[in-house]
Short mmCIF file of C-alpha atoms in Angstrom, two decimals:
data_model
loop_
_atom_site.label_atom_id
_atom_site.label_comp_id
_atom_site.label_asym_id
_atom_site.label_seq_id
_atom_site.Cartn_x
_atom_site.Cartn_y
_atom_site.Cartn_z
CA MET O 42 -30.96 12.98 -4.17
CA LYS O 43 -27.18 13.41 -4.27
CA ASN O 44 -25.70 16.65 -5.55
CA PRO O 45 -24.01 16.27 -8.96
CA LEU O 46 -20.22 16.10 -8.97
CA SER O 47 -18.32 19.27 -9.68
CA LEU O 48 -15.79 19.45 -12.51
CA SER O 49 -12.84 18.95 -10.15
CA GLN O 50 -14.58 15.96 -8.56
CA LYS O 51 -15.27 14.42 -11.98
CA LEU O 52 -11.64 14.92 -13.05
CA SER O 53 -10.43 13.44 -9.77
CA PHE O 54 -12.70 10.43 -10.20
CA LEU O 55 -11.43 9.91 -13.76
CA ALA O 56 -7.81 10.17 -12.60
CA ALA O 57 -8.44 7.68 -9.80
CA CYS O 58 -10.08 5.21 -12.19
CA LEU O 59 -7.15 5.51 -14.60
CA PHE O 60 -4.67 4.88 -11.78
CA THR O 61 -6.65 1.85 -10.63
CA ILE O 62 -6.34 0.38 -14.13
CA VAL O 63 -2.93 1.61 -15.30
CA ALA O 64 -0.83 1.04 -12.14
CA PRO O 65 -1.57 -2.71 -11.83
CA VAL O 66 -1.07 -3.21 -15.59
CA MET O 67 2.31 -1.45 -15.51
CA GLY O 68 3.27 -3.44 -12.42
CA TYR O 69 2.31 -6.68 -14.14
CA LEU O 70 4.31 -5.84 -17.27
CA SER O 71 7.42 -4.80 -15.32
CA ILE O 72 7.35 -7.22 -12.38
CA GLY O 73 4.56 -9.77 -12.50
CA LEU O 74 1.27 -10.83 -10.96
CA ALA O 75 2.04 -9.81 -7.36
CA PRO O 76 1.63 -6.03 -8.00
CA VAL O 77 -1.72 -6.68 -9.67
CA VAL O 78 -3.04 -8.37 -6.54
CA ILE O 79 -1.52 -5.98 -3.99
CA VAL O 80 -1.60 -2.62 -5.82
CA GLY O 81 -4.69 -3.33 -7.90
CA GLY O 82 -6.64 -4.70 -4.95
CA SER O 83 -5.72 -1.76 -2.71
CA ALA O 84 -6.54 0.76 -5.44
CA LEU O 85 -9.91 -0.84 -6.18
CA VAL O 86 -11.00 -0.96 -2.54
CA GLY O 87 -9.62 2.55 -2.00
CA LEU O 88 -11.52 3.84 -5.04
CA PHE O 89 -14.78 2.38 -3.75
CA CYS O 90 -14.37 3.75 -0.22
CA TRP O 91 -13.14 7.17 -1.39
CA SER O 92 -16.01 7.60 -3.88
CA PHE O 93 -18.54 7.12 -1.06
CA THR O 94 -16.75 9.24 1.54
CA TYR O 95 -14.15 11.87 0.69
CA LEU O 96 -15.02 12.53 -2.97
CA ARG O 97 -18.30 14.33 -2.34
CA ASN O 98 -17.59 15.51 1.20
CA PRO O 99 -13.89 16.14 1.91
CA VAL O 100 -13.31 15.91 5.65
CA HIS O 101 -11.63 18.64 7.65
CA PRO O 102 -7.82 18.34 7.60
CA ARG O 103 -7.68 17.91 11.37
CA ILE O 104 -9.60 14.63 11.01
CA ILE O 105 -7.52 12.97 8.30
CA LEU O 106 -4.21 14.81 7.90
CA PRO O 107 -2.49 13.95 11.23
CA LEU O 108 -3.36 10.26 10.86
CA PHE O 109 -2.20 10.27 7.24
CA ILE O 110 1.15 11.73 8.26
CA LEU O 111 1.50 9.13 11.02
CA THR O 112 0.67 6.38 8.52
CA VAL O 113 3.32 7.45 6.00
CA ALA O 114 5.87 8.05 8.78
CA GLY O 115 5.30 4.49 9.98
CA LEU O 116 5.51 3.33 6.38
CA GLN O 117 8.90 4.97 5.86
CA ILE O 118 10.28 3.30 9.00
CA HIS O 119 8.83 0.05 7.69
CA ILE O 120 10.58 0.55 4.33
CA VAL O 121 13.92 0.98 6.13
CA GLU O 122 13.54 -2.48 7.64
CA GLU O 123 12.48 -3.91 4.29
CA TYR O 124 15.53 -2.47 2.56
CA LEU O 125 18.00 -3.55 5.24
CA MET O 126 16.64 -7.10 5.35
CA GLY O 127 16.30 -7.59 1.58
CA PHE O 128 12.57 -7.33 0.91
CA ALA O 129 12.82 -6.84 -2.87
CA PRO O 130 15.13 -9.81 -3.60
CA ALA O 131 13.16 -11.93 -1.12
CA MET O 132 9.96 -11.15 -3.02
CA SER O 133 11.74 -11.94 -6.27
CA ARG O 134 12.64 -15.39 -4.98
CA LEU O 135 9.23 -15.93 -3.40
CA PHE O 136 7.17 -15.19 -6.53
CA GLY O 137 9.76 -15.56 -9.28
CA ILE O 138 9.54 -11.88 -10.25
CA PRO O 139 12.34 -9.51 -11.39
CA TRP O 140 12.15 -6.95 -8.56
CA SER O 141 15.55 -5.32 -8.09
CA GLU O 142 16.61 -3.25 -5.08
CA LYS O 143 17.10 -0.28 -7.42
CA SER O 144 13.44 -0.32 -8.50
CA PHE O 145 12.35 -0.85 -4.88
CA LEU O 146 14.30 2.22 -3.73
CA MET O 147 13.15 4.29 -6.70
CA VAL O 148 9.46 3.67 -6.00
CA PHE O 149 9.25 3.51 -2.21
CA ALA O 150 12.20 5.57 -0.97
CA LEU O 151 12.39 8.31 -3.63
CA ILE O 152 9.12 8.74 -5.54
CA GLY O 153 6.91 7.70 -2.62
CA PRO O 154 7.85 10.55 -0.24
CA VAL O 155 7.18 13.10 -3.01
CA ILE O 156 3.68 11.70 -3.46
CA TYR O 157 3.08 11.64 0.31
CA THR O 158 4.16 15.28 0.64
CA LEU O 159 1.92 16.47 -2.19
CA THR O 160 -0.96 14.39 -0.82
CA SER O 161 -0.57 16.04 2.59
CA LEU O 162 -0.83 19.42 0.91
CA GLY O 163 -3.88 18.27 -1.02
CA LEU O 164 -5.60 17.00 2.13
CA TYR O 165 -4.96 20.35 3.78
CA TYR O 166 -6.76 22.13 0.92
CA LYS O 167 -9.42 19.39 0.57
CA ILE O 168 -8.46 18.51 -3.00
CA PRO O 169 -10.54 15.46 -4.00
CA ILE O 170 -7.79 13.38 -5.65
CA ALA O 171 -5.68 13.71 -2.49
CA GLY O 172 -8.39 11.81 -0.66
CA PHE O 173 -8.07 8.92 -3.11
CA VAL O 174 -4.31 8.72 -2.65
CA ALA O 175 -4.82 8.79 1.12
CA TRP O 176 -7.39 5.98 0.94
CA PHE O 177 -4.99 3.97 -1.25
CA ILE O 178 -2.27 4.38 1.39
CA PHE O 179 -4.63 3.48 4.23
CA ILE O 180 -5.76 0.30 2.43
CA GLY O 181 -2.37 -0.71 0.98
CA PRO O 182 0.37 0.02 3.52
CA GLY O 183 -2.32 0.36 6.15
CA VAL O 184 -4.37 -2.83 6.01
CA ALA O 185 -2.46 -4.98 3.52
CA GLU O 186 0.75 -5.04 5.59
CA PHE O 187 -0.66 -8.12 7.34
CA THR O 188 0.56 -10.06 4.28
CA HIS O 189 4.08 -9.92 5.76
CA PHE O 190 2.90 -12.48 8.31
CA ILE O 191 1.76 -14.80 5.50
CA PHE O 192 4.86 -14.65 3.28
CA PRO O 193 7.03 -16.92 5.51
CA LEU O 194 4.44 -19.69 5.04
CA ILE O 195 4.60 -19.61 1.23
CA ALA O 196 7.10 -21.86 -0.54
CA PRO O 197 9.39 -19.74 -2.77
CA ASP O 198 9.18 -20.17 -6.51
CA LEU O 199 12.98 -20.54 -6.67
CA LEU O 200 14.70 -23.37 -4.77
CA PRO O 201 12.36 -23.38 -1.74
CA HIS O 202 14.42 -25.92 0.22
CA ASP O 203 17.79 -24.20 -0.26
CA PRO O 204 18.43 -21.88 2.74
CA HIS O 205 21.24 -20.00 1.00
CA PRO O 206 20.84 -16.78 -1.04
CA VAL O 207 20.47 -17.37 -4.76
CA THR O 208 21.60 -15.21 -7.67
CA ALA O 209 19.61 -15.76 -10.85
CA SER O 210 18.28 -14.07 -13.97
CA ILE O 211 14.51 -13.63 -13.98
CA ASP O 212 12.89 -12.50 -17.23
CA GLY O 213 16.22 -11.07 -18.35
CA THR O 214 16.93 -9.19 -15.10
CA ARG O 215 19.76 -10.40 -12.90
CA ILE O 216 18.70 -10.42 -9.26
CA PRO O 217 21.64 -11.03 -6.90
CA GLU O 218 21.56 -12.57 -3.43
CA MET O 219 17.89 -13.49 -3.17
CA PRO O 220 17.37 -14.73 0.41
CA ASN O 221 15.03 -17.52 1.43
CA PHE O 222 12.61 -16.87 4.32
CA TYR O 223 10.48 -19.98 3.92
CA PHE O 224 9.61 -21.10 7.45
CA ARG O 225 9.90 -24.82 6.73
CA THR O 226 13.41 -24.31 5.41
CA THR O 227 14.80 -21.71 7.83
CA GLN O 228 12.78 -22.70 10.93
CA GLN O 229 12.52 -18.97 11.63
CA TYR O 230 9.19 -17.21 11.29
CA TYR O 231 10.25 -13.95 9.69
CA PHE O 232 10.00 -11.99 6.44
CA PRO O 233 11.56 -8.56 5.71
CA GLY O 234 9.30 -5.83 7.09
CA MET O 235 7.45 -8.04 9.58
CA TRP O 236 8.80 -6.33 12.69
CA THR O 237 7.60 -2.85 11.65
CA ALA O 238 4.50 -3.80 9.61
CA ILE O 239 2.28 -2.75 12.51
CA LEU O 240 3.52 0.87 12.42
CA PRO O 241 1.52 2.02 9.35
CA MET O 242 -1.29 -0.43 10.09
CA ILE O 243 -2.38 1.19 13.37
CA PRO O 244 -3.03 4.77 12.13
CA GLY O 245 -4.17 3.45 8.73
CA CYS O 246 -6.84 1.18 10.19
CA LEU O 247 -7.87 3.85 12.71
CA THR O 248 -8.41 6.37 9.91
CA ILE O 249 -10.49 3.93 7.88
CA TYR O 250 -12.66 3.31 10.92
CA ARG O 251 -13.11 7.04 11.61
CA LEU O 252 -13.95 7.88 7.99
CA LEU O 253 -16.47 5.05 7.63
CA ILE O 254 -18.10 5.80 10.99
CA ARG O 255 -18.31 9.46 10.01
CA LYS O 256 -19.99 8.48 6.74
CA GLU O 257 -22.45 6.24 8.59
CA ASN O 258 -23.32 9.02 11.03
CA ARG O 259 -23.93 11.44 8.14
CA LEU O 260 -26.33 8.95 6.52
CA LYS O 261 -28.25 8.54 9.80
CA HIS O 262 -28.64 12.31 10.15
CA GLN O 263 -29.97 12.56 6.60
CA GLN O 264 -32.67 9.95 7.23
#
């Protein structure tokens, strides 16, 4: 029989559930459906994996912390490429969503590093909610970065056959210079972030493997 959750574990589980619900809803209201699929999907899978691994038995920092730091370091390099190559306006054109470069920088270049730093501290002290954030990062920027290789194959919502950047107002937000990376139009298989997408994927996927294998080994020893 499993040991009952402590108060801190219960509060962490509640906070994680709220994030899994609130973050996709806020993303949908401010941007559109894409954040619901990407953020919501990553949060839901991360919640499931975290609740069966780190929540009850936080792993030693030496197992998870170095790989988490490598994942977010690779993610930050990846975000540099995305910013330089116009990821936010490209996504706006691809899905017809109002994602400005300002909001992209605010979330990923300014708020993100604060969250990563606090999460690193939480993993060091084995704080349960830190494990959820780490799992979310491993699933999202870790595994889900493969979507960059799919985006060039999707016809943009706005003028898919026009190779030139487009400036337009989407849901009341003016998005300037939205580039087109549709492969059939450009004849170039590329989308902003593709070159560096592998950087957070390698340590992210490795950590997921280690944590799940560790969980499996613990279950075998208990049998």
